[in-house]
Amino acid sequence: MTHQNEERYEKRQCLSIFCFRHDLRTVVFTLLLLVFSSTTQAQSVKDTIYYDNYWRICEKPVARYYRLGELQLGQRWHFANDVKDFYIDGGLEMSGRYSSDGSKNGAFTFYHPNGKIKKQGSFVNDTMKGTWSYYDAKGELYFQLACQNNQTFTPLFIKNPGGDTLLKNGTGQFAFKLLDYPDVFPVANDYMVKGQCEGGKRMGAWTYDAFLGDNWRTVAIELYEDGTFRSGTFGYVGGGNQLRQPAFIVALSITKLLQTEAFTHDPVFGDYVSGTHAPQLTAFLQHGDVPVFASGAKKFEANVADYLTLCATAVGYFNWADSTLFWHGGSFRSAKLNKDAWLVGYCIQTDDPKFPKQSDLFPVERLKAYNAQISFNVYEDGTTSNVAVKGNFEKEILVHIAYYLSRLTGLSPLKEGGKAVAAKQNLYLFTKVNTATYRKHSYIVYRLLFSVKPQEQTDDKFEVADYAKAKFEADEE
């Protein structure tokens, strides 16, 4: 290095002790390297990704889990190399590894919140292979399988919910309900599986019974000899079709991985469309841009649809005691109460998409009721602020409601004399939860009292009693 360059470095005229000679080819080559390096880094994100209760990407305030790993944001998004998932309190939830092409390969281990192993096994090119074992929160084995793939497997060990061992060392006869093992068969219908194994091989008749109406009916039979499928029928016994291969009624999967690998996200990032990535999600993952929930309401009263969508999302985090809840969509019903209030209901249920009558909803002794009083400002530009929430939901849910409503933008402002004005919005979310365990009664009913006064009216008070006096239109149908 020349004495002249040393002087330039000391005077901060040169940023490195390794100063370049004024060689155009060197400069151009270096710039190309920098551009290439920048482009490569832009395709790889090594950062914390937060997930909600359904393993959808979300922001930290509403997260239940987070992931540390490498995310490749090319034409096809995927994870690469080692990944670790954690509960929001820092406890390890999963460890595994993805290949450079995004396929799962190698050992994956999942953990209960108390740190004990929940399940473990191996993937080969995204396929479950070898022995997969499932443990309860005490660390005791309750299900074990030898897997050729996600649909071809043989039980090695089965313990029923009552603690009885049905199958051990791959030998024995058994009968179990798929719904009794949601972590083993997360995407399952109400089937009863009966069969036998010897020495880790399927043997004899395997039957699959479905609960139809009030009875169990056999819908498929498979016959095995020394682990090999020989014949079978599919359909009701006596009228079924002959099978040339197993019916594959039962399949293994890990729901959270289906979610994370599809890059599902909560509503703040926009609508989720399979196979595409919301622009806000891309900006969030690449640059940390704060997402907003953009309303499409054309008039002030229509804002309530977005309010309820976000409230329902927040309440969905709630750990409903003794309840089994399913998200199957629903429909809005509204009744005009007076010039300043609308009563809106949203029903989530498993069977009937129509809003049911109140008298059909719940056995009285099985009701659990929750409520939240909500207030916030809606400004002329369609944004919100000063969100305040209180109620008898657990504190975490109240925080989630406030978070989601604070992300609202593009709302239709209140208009007086054709001019947009600021307004104070009051909501009362009333939720009844049926705690019955049978299928036809597993849903939530939301009711929302929508009331508005101009912001400058400081005497505006939201009275919960107003809701109790209201008659809901659906009750009278």
Coordinates of C-alpha atoms in Angstrom, one line a residue:
M1 CA 0.0 0.0 0.0
T2 CA 1.4 3.4 -1.0
H3 CA 2.2 6.2 1.5
Q4 CA -0.3 8.4 -0.2
N5 CA -3.1 5.9 0.4
E6 CA -2.2 5.6 4.0
E7 CA -2.5 9.4 4.4
R8 CA -5.9 9.3 2.6
Y9 CA -7.1 6.6 5.0
E10 CA -6.0 8.6 8.1
K11 CA -7.9 11.6 6.7
R12 CA -11.1 9.4 6.1
Q13 CA -10.8 10.1 2.4
C14 CA -10.5 6.3 1.9
L15 CA -12.9 4.0 3.7
S16 CA -10.6 1.0 3.8
I17 CA -7.0 0.4 4.4
F18 CA -7.1 -1.7 1.2
C19 CA -7.6 1.3 -1.2
F20 CA -8.2 0.5 -4.8
R21 CA -6.0 1.8 -7.5
H22 CA -7.9 3.9 -10.1
D23 CA -8.6 0.9 -12.2
L24 CA -12.0 1.1 -13.9
R25 CA -12.2 -2.7 -14.4
T26 CA -11.6 -3.3 -10.7
V27 CA -14.3 -0.7 -9.7
V28 CA -16.9 -2.2 -12.2
F29 CA -16.2 -5.7 -11.0
T30 CA -16.6 -4.7 -7.4
L31 CA -19.8 -2.9 -8.0
L32 CA -21.2 -6.0 -9.8
L33 CA -20.3 -8.1 -6.8
L34 CA -22.1 -5.7 -4.5
V35 CA -25.2 -5.7 -6.7
F36 CA -25.2 -9.5 -6.9
S37 CA -24.7 -9.8 -3.1
S38 CA -27.5 -7.3 -2.4
T39 CA -29.9 -9.2 -4.8
T40 CA -29.1 -12.5 -3.1
Q41 CA -29.7 -11.2 0.4
A42 CA -33.0 -9.7 -0.7
Q43 CA -34.2 -13.2 -1.5
S44 CA -33.3 -14.6 1.9
V45 CA -34.9 -13.4 5.2
K46 CA -33.3 -14.6 8.4
D47 CA -35.6 -13.0 11.0
T48 CA -38.2 -13.8 13.6
I49 CA -41.6 -14.7 12.1
Y50 CA -44.6 -14.5 14.4
Y51 CA -47.7 -16.8 14.2
D52 CA -51.1 -16.6 15.8
N53 CA -53.1 -19.4 17.4
Y54 CA -53.8 -21.0 14.0
W55 CA -50.2 -20.7 12.8
R56 CA -51.0 -17.8 10.5
I57 CA -48.3 -15.1 10.1
C58 CA -49.2 -12.1 12.3
E59 CA -47.5 -9.3 14.2
K60 CA -46.0 -9.8 17.6
P61 CA -48.9 -8.2 19.7
V62 CA -51.2 -11.1 18.8
A63 CA -48.7 -13.9 18.4
R64 CA -48.8 -17.2 20.2
Y65 CA -45.7 -18.6 18.5
Y66 CA -42.6 -17.5 16.7
R67 CA -40.1 -19.1 14.3
L68 CA -36.4 -18.6 13.9
G69 CA -35.1 -19.7 10.5
E70 CA -34.3 -18.8 7.0
L71 CA -37.1 -17.9 4.5
Q72 CA -36.4 -17.8 0.8
L73 CA -38.5 -15.2 -1.0
G74 CA -38.0 -16.2 -4.6
Q75 CA -40.6 -17.0 -7.2
R76 CA -41.7 -19.8 -4.8
W77 CA -41.5 -19.0 -1.1
H78 CA -40.1 -21.7 1.1
F79 CA -38.0 -22.3 4.3
A80 CA -34.5 -23.6 4.1
N81 CA -32.0 -25.1 6.6
D82 CA -32.7 -25.4 10.3
V83 CA -35.9 -24.0 11.7
K84 CA -37.0 -23.7 15.3
D85 CA -40.5 -22.7 16.5
F86 CA -41.1 -21.4 20.0
Y87 CA -44.1 -20.7 22.2
I88 CA -44.4 -17.0 22.8
D89 CA -42.9 -17.4 26.3
G90 CA -39.7 -18.8 24.8
G91 CA -40.3 -22.5 25.2
L92 CA -39.2 -24.7 22.3
E93 CA -42.2 -25.9 20.2
M94 CA -40.5 -27.6 17.2
S95 CA -37.1 -28.2 15.7
G96 CA -36.6 -29.5 12.1
R97 CA -34.7 -28.9 8.9
Y98 CA -35.7 -28.0 5.3
S99 CA -33.5 -28.6 2.3
S100 CA -32.4 -25.8 0.0
D101 CA -35.4 -26.5 -2.2
G102 CA -37.9 -26.2 0.7
S103 CA -38.6 -29.8 1.2
K104 CA -38.7 -31.3 4.7
N105 CA -35.8 -33.8 5.3
G106 CA -34.6 -35.3 8.5
A107 CA -35.8 -35.5 12.0
F108 CA -38.6 -33.2 13.3
T109 CA -39.4 -33.0 17.0
F110 CA -42.4 -31.2 18.5
Y111 CA -42.8 -30.2 22.2
H112 CA -45.6 -29.6 24.7
P113 CA -45.7 -26.3 26.5
N114 CA -44.1 -28.0 29.5
G115 CA -41.1 -29.0 27.5
K116 CA -41.9 -32.7 27.1
I117 CA -41.8 -34.3 23.6
K118 CA -45.2 -34.2 21.9
K119 CA -44.3 -36.1 18.7
Q120 CA -41.2 -37.0 16.7
G121 CA -40.3 -38.6 13.4
S122 CA -38.5 -38.1 10.1
F123 CA -39.4 -36.7 6.7
V124 CA -37.9 -37.7 3.4
N125 CA -38.7 -35.2 0.6
D126 CA -41.8 -33.9 2.5
T127 CA -43.1 -37.5 3.2
M128 CA -43.4 -38.9 6.7
K129 CA -41.1 -42.0 6.8
G130 CA -40.0 -44.5 9.4
T131 CA -41.3 -44.5 13.0
W132 CA -43.5 -41.6 14.2
S133 CA -44.2 -41.5 17.9
Y134 CA -46.8 -39.4 19.8
Y135 CA -46.7 -38.5 23.5
D136 CA -49.1 -36.9 25.9
A137 CA -48.3 -34.0 28.1
K138 CA -46.9 -36.4 30.8
G139 CA -44.4 -37.7 28.3
E140 CA -46.2 -41.1 27.9
L141 CA -46.4 -42.8 24.5
Y142 CA -50.0 -43.2 23.3
F143 CA -49.6 -43.7 19.5
Q144 CA -46.8 -45.0 17.3
L145 CA -46.7 -45.8 13.6
A146 CA -44.4 -47.3 11.0
C147 CA -44.8 -45.0 7.9
Q148 CA -44.0 -45.7 4.3
N149 CA -45.7 -42.4 3.4
N150 CA -48.5 -40.2 4.7
Q151 CA -51.2 -42.7 3.6
T152 CA -49.5 -46.1 3.9
F153 CA -48.6 -46.9 7.5
T154 CA -49.0 -49.6 10.2
P155 CA -49.8 -48.9 13.8
L156 CA -47.2 -50.2 16.3
F157 CA -48.7 -49.0 19.5
I158 CA -52.1 -47.6 20.4
K159 CA -53.4 -46.5 23.8
N160 CA -57.0 -45.2 24.0
P161 CA -58.0 -42.0 25.9
G162 CA -59.0 -44.2 28.9
G163 CA -55.4 -45.4 29.2
D164 CA -56.0 -49.0 27.9
T165 CA -53.3 -50.4 25.5
L166 CA -55.0 -51.6 22.3
L167 CA -51.9 -52.5 20.4
K168 CA -48.3 -53.2 21.4
N169 CA -45.1 -54.0 19.5
G170 CA -47.2 -54.0 16.3
T171 CA -49.3 -57.0 17.4
G172 CA -53.0 -57.1 18.4
Q173 CA -56.6 -56.2 17.5
F174 CA -57.9 -52.7 17.9
A175 CA -60.8 -50.3 17.3
F176 CA -60.5 -46.5 17.7
K177 CA -62.1 -43.3 16.6
L178 CA -60.0 -40.9 14.5
L179 CA -61.4 -37.9 16.4
D180 CA -59.9 -39.3 19.6
Y181 CA -56.4 -38.7 18.1
P182 CA -56.5 -35.2 16.7
D183 CA -52.7 -34.8 16.8
V184 CA -52.2 -38.0 14.8
F185 CA -55.1 -37.5 12.3
P186 CA -55.8 -33.7 12.3
V187 CA -57.7 -33.7 9.0
A188 CA -60.2 -36.5 9.8
N189 CA -63.9 -37.2 9.7
D190 CA -65.8 -39.1 12.3
Y191 CA -64.6 -42.6 11.5
M192 CA -64.1 -45.7 13.6
V193 CA -61.2 -47.9 12.4
K194 CA -61.1 -51.6 13.3
G195 CA -58.2 -53.9 12.4
Q196 CA -55.4 -56.2 13.5
C197 CA -51.6 -56.3 13.1
E198 CA -49.0 -59.1 13.6
G199 CA -45.4 -58.3 13.9
G200 CA -45.8 -54.8 12.6
K201 CA -47.8 -55.9 9.5
R202 CA -51.5 -55.4 8.6
M203 CA -53.4 -58.6 8.7
G204 CA -57.0 -59.7 8.1
A205 CA -59.9 -57.3 7.6
W206 CA -59.7 -53.6 8.3
T207 CA -63.0 -51.8 8.4
Y208 CA -63.9 -48.1 8.4
D209 CA -67.2 -47.1 9.9
A210 CA -68.7 -43.7 9.6
F211 CA -71.2 -42.1 12.0
L212 CA -74.2 -41.4 9.7
G213 CA -77.4 -40.2 11.3
D214 CA -77.6 -42.0 14.6
N215 CA -75.6 -45.1 13.7
W216 CA -72.2 -46.3 12.7
R217 CA -72.2 -47.7 9.2
T218 CA -69.3 -49.6 7.4
V219 CA -68.2 -47.6 4.4
A220 CA -65.0 -49.5 3.5
I221 CA -63.4 -52.9 4.0
E222 CA -59.7 -53.8 3.2
L223 CA -58.3 -57.3 3.4
Y224 CA -54.6 -57.8 4.1
E225 CA -52.3 -60.8 4.1
D226 CA -48.9 -60.6 5.7
G227 CA -48.9 -56.8 5.3
T228 CA -50.0 -56.8 1.7
F229 CA -53.4 -55.5 0.5
R230 CA -55.4 -58.2 -1.3
S231 CA -58.9 -56.9 -1.9
G232 CA -61.6 -54.6 -0.6
T233 CA -64.9 -52.8 -1.0
F234 CA -65.8 -49.1 -0.8
G235 CA -69.3 -48.0 -0.1
Y236 CA -72.1 -49.4 2.1
V237 CA -71.7 -53.1 2.8
G238 CA -73.7 -55.0 0.2
G239 CA -73.5 -52.3 -2.4
G240 CA -69.9 -51.2 -2.5
N241 CA -67.4 -51.0 -5.3
Q242 CA -64.5 -53.4 -5.5
L243 CA -61.1 -51.9 -4.5
R244 CA -57.9 -52.6 -6.4
Q245 CA -55.9 -50.6 -3.8
P246 CA -56.5 -49.4 -0.2
A247 CA -59.3 -46.8 0.2
F248 CA -56.8 -44.4 1.8
I249 CA -59.6 -43.0 4.0
V250 CA -57.0 -42.2 6.8
A251 CA -54.1 -39.9 6.1
L252 CA -51.4 -38.5 8.3
S253 CA -50.5 -34.8 8.4
I254 CA -49.2 -32.0 10.6
T255 CA -51.6 -29.1 10.4
K256 CA -49.2 -26.4 11.6
L257 CA -46.7 -27.3 8.8
L258 CA -49.5 -27.1 6.2
Q259 CA -50.2 -23.6 7.5
T260 CA -46.7 -22.3 7.7
E261 CA -45.6 -23.7 4.3
A262 CA -48.7 -22.2 2.7
F263 CA -47.8 -18.8 4.3
T264 CA -51.3 -18.2 5.6
H265 CA -51.7 -14.9 7.4
D266 CA -54.2 -13.1 9.6
P267 CA -56.8 -10.7 8.0
V268 CA -54.7 -7.6 8.7
F269 CA -52.5 -8.5 5.7
G270 CA -55.5 -8.8 3.4
D271 CA -57.5 -11.8 2.1
Y272 CA -55.6 -15.0 2.0
V273 CA -55.6 -16.6 -1.5
S274 CA -53.9 -20.0 -1.9
G275 CA -50.9 -19.9 -4.2
T276 CA -50.4 -16.1 -4.0
H277 CA -48.8 -13.7 -1.5
A278 CA -50.6 -10.6 -0.3
P279 CA -48.6 -7.4 -1.2
Q280 CA -48.7 -6.3 2.5
L281 CA -47.3 -9.7 3.6
T282 CA -44.4 -9.4 1.1
A283 CA -43.6 -5.8 2.3
F284 CA -43.8 -6.9 5.9
L285 CA -41.5 -9.9 5.6
Q286 CA -39.0 -8.1 3.3
H287 CA -38.9 -4.6 4.9
G288 CA -40.9 -4.8 8.1
D289 CA -43.6 -2.5 6.8
V290 CA -46.5 -2.2 9.2
P291 CA -49.7 -3.7 7.7
V292 CA -53.1 -2.2 7.8
F293 CA -56.6 -3.7 7.4
A294 CA -58.1 -1.8 4.4
S295 CA -61.9 -1.5 4.6
G296 CA -64.0 -1.6 1.5
A297 CA -67.1 0.0 3.1
K298 CA -69.0 2.5 0.9
K299 CA -70.9 4.1 3.8
F300 CA -70.4 4.6 7.5
E301 CA -73.0 2.0 8.6
A302 CA -71.2 -0.6 6.4
N303 CA -68.0 -0.3 8.5
V304 CA -69.6 -2.7 11.0
A305 CA -68.8 -5.7 8.8
D306 CA -65.1 -5.0 9.2
Y307 CA -65.5 -4.3 12.9
L308 CA -67.1 -7.7 13.4
T309 CA -64.6 -9.6 11.2
L310 CA -61.7 -8.3 13.2
C311 CA -63.5 -8.8 16.6
A312 CA -64.3 -12.4 15.6
T313 CA -60.6 -12.9 14.6
A314 CA -59.5 -11.6 18.0
V315 CA -62.0 -13.7 19.9
G316 CA -60.9 -16.7 18.0
Y317 CA -57.8 -16.8 20.1
F318 CA -59.8 -17.4 23.2
N319 CA -59.2 -20.8 24.9
W320 CA -62.9 -21.8 25.2
A321 CA -63.2 -24.1 28.1
D322 CA -64.9 -27.5 27.3
S323 CA -65.7 -26.4 23.8
T324 CA -64.9 -27.6 20.3
L325 CA -65.2 -24.8 17.8
F326 CA -65.0 -24.9 14.1
W327 CA -64.6 -21.9 11.7
H328 CA -67.0 -22.6 8.8
G329 CA -67.9 -19.0 7.9
G330 CA -71.3 -17.5 8.4
S331 CA -73.6 -14.6 7.4
F332 CA -74.5 -11.2 8.6
R333 CA -78.0 -10.3 9.8
S334 CA -78.8 -6.8 10.9
A335 CA -81.7 -5.0 12.4
K336 CA -82.1 -1.3 12.5
L337 CA -82.8 -0.2 16.2
N338 CA -82.8 3.5 15.8
K339 CA -81.0 6.2 13.8
D340 CA -77.8 5.7 15.8
A341 CA -77.6 1.9 16.3
W342 CA -77.7 -1.3 14.4
L343 CA -77.7 -4.8 15.9
V344 CA -75.6 -7.3 13.9
G345 CA -75.1 -11.0 14.3
Y346 CA -72.5 -13.4 13.0
C347 CA -72.9 -17.1 13.3
I348 CA -70.1 -19.7 13.2
Q349 CA -71.4 -23.2 13.1
T350 CA -70.6 -26.6 11.6
D351 CA -73.8 -27.6 9.8
D352 CA -76.4 -25.0 8.8
P353 CA -75.1 -21.8 7.2
K354 CA -78.2 -19.9 8.0
F355 CA -78.5 -17.9 11.1
P356 CA -80.5 -20.0 13.6
K357 CA -83.3 -19.0 15.9
Q358 CA -82.3 -18.1 19.4
S359 CA -84.5 -21.0 20.7
D360 CA -82.6 -23.5 18.6
L361 CA -79.1 -22.4 19.7
F362 CA -78.3 -23.6 23.2
P363 CA -79.5 -25.8 26.0
V364 CA -79.6 -23.1 28.8
E365 CA -77.4 -25.1 31.2
R366 CA -74.6 -25.2 28.6
L367 CA -74.3 -21.5 27.9
K368 CA -71.3 -19.4 28.5
A369 CA -71.5 -15.7 27.8
Y370 CA -68.7 -13.1 27.3
N371 CA -68.8 -9.5 26.3
A372 CA -66.6 -6.6 25.4
Q373 CA -67.3 -2.8 25.4
I374 CA -65.3 -1.1 22.8
S375 CA -64.9 2.6 21.8
F376 CA -62.6 4.4 19.3
N377 CA -62.5 7.4 17.0
V378 CA -63.1 7.2 13.3
Y379 CA -61.6 10.2 11.5
E380 CA -62.4 12.0 8.3
D381 CA -59.6 10.1 6.5
G382 CA -61.0 6.7 7.5
T383 CA -58.4 5.9 10.1
T384 CA -59.0 5.0 13.8
S385 CA -57.3 5.9 17.1
N386 CA -57.8 5.8 20.9
V387 CA -59.1 2.3 20.9
A388 CA -60.4 1.3 24.4
V389 CA -61.7 -2.1 25.3
K390 CA -63.0 -3.7 28.5
G391 CA -65.1 -6.7 29.3
N392 CA -65.1 -10.2 30.8
F393 CA -62.9 -11.9 28.2
E394 CA -59.5 -12.8 29.4
K395 CA -57.1 -9.8 29.1
E396 CA -55.2 -11.2 26.2
I397 CA -58.4 -11.2 24.1
L398 CA -59.2 -7.6 25.0
V399 CA -55.7 -6.6 23.9
H400 CA -56.2 -8.5 20.6
I401 CA -59.5 -6.7 19.9
A402 CA -57.8 -3.3 20.5
Y403 CA -54.8 -4.3 18.2
Y404 CA -57.0 -5.3 15.3
L405 CA -59.2 -2.3 15.4
S406 CA -56.2 0.0 15.6
R407 CA -55.0 -1.5 12.3
L408 CA -58.2 -0.3 10.4
T409 CA -57.9 2.1 7.6
G410 CA -60.0 3.1 4.6
L411 CA -63.2 3.2 6.7
S412 CA -66.1 5.3 5.4
P413 CA -66.4 8.3 7.6
L414 CA -69.5 9.7 9.2
K415 CA -71.1 12.4 7.1
E416 CA -73.1 15.4 8.2
G417 CA -74.6 17.7 5.6
G418 CA -72.5 15.8 3.0
K419 CA -69.3 16.6 4.8
A420 CA -67.1 14.0 6.4
V421 CA -66.7 14.5 10.2
A422 CA -64.9 12.7 13.0
A423 CA -67.0 10.4 15.1
K424 CA -66.7 8.3 18.3
Q425 CA -67.6 4.7 17.6
N426 CA -69.1 2.5 20.4
L427 CA -69.4 -1.2 20.1
Y428 CA -70.7 -3.9 22.4
L429 CA -69.7 -7.4 21.5
F430 CA -71.8 -10.1 23.1
T431 CA -70.8 -13.7 22.6
K432 CA -72.5 -16.9 23.7
V433 CA -70.5 -20.1 23.5
N434 CA -72.2 -23.5 23.5
T435 CA -70.0 -25.9 25.5
A436 CA -71.8 -29.1 24.3
T437 CA -69.4 -31.6 22.8
Y438 CA -71.7 -33.1 20.2
R439 CA -71.1 -32.0 16.6
K440 CA -74.3 -30.1 15.8
H441 CA -73.8 -27.7 18.7
S442 CA -70.3 -26.5 18.4
Y443 CA -70.3 -22.8 17.4
I444 CA -70.2 -19.2 18.5
V445 CA -72.8 -16.6 18.0
Y446 CA -71.7 -13.0 17.9
R447 CA -74.0 -10.0 18.4
L448 CA -72.7 -6.5 18.0
L449 CA -74.4 -3.3 19.1
F450 CA -73.3 -0.6 16.7
S451 CA -73.8 2.9 18.1
V452 CA -72.3 6.3 16.9
K453 CA -72.4 9.9 18.1
P454 CA -70.3 12.8 16.8
Q455 CA -67.0 12.9 18.6
E456 CA -67.6 16.4 19.9
Q457 CA -70.5 15.2 22.0
T458 CA -68.6 14.5 25.2
D459 CA -71.7 13.3 27.1
D460 CA -71.9 10.2 24.8
K461 CA -72.0 7.2 27.1
F462 CA -72.4 3.6 26.0
E463 CA -75.0 1.8 28.0
V464 CA -74.8 -1.9 28.2
A465 CA -78.4 -2.0 29.3
D466 CA -79.4 -0.8 25.8
Y467 CA -78.4 -4.2 24.5
A468 CA -80.5 -6.1 27.0
K469 CA -83.6 -4.2 25.9
A470 CA -83.0 -4.8 22.2
K471 CA -85.0 -7.4 20.3
F472 CA -83.0 -9.3 17.8
E473 CA -84.8 -9.9 14.5
A474 CA -83.6 -13.5 14.2
D475 CA -85.2 -14.4 17.5
E476 CA -88.7 -13.7 16.2
E477 CA -88.3 -15.7 13.0

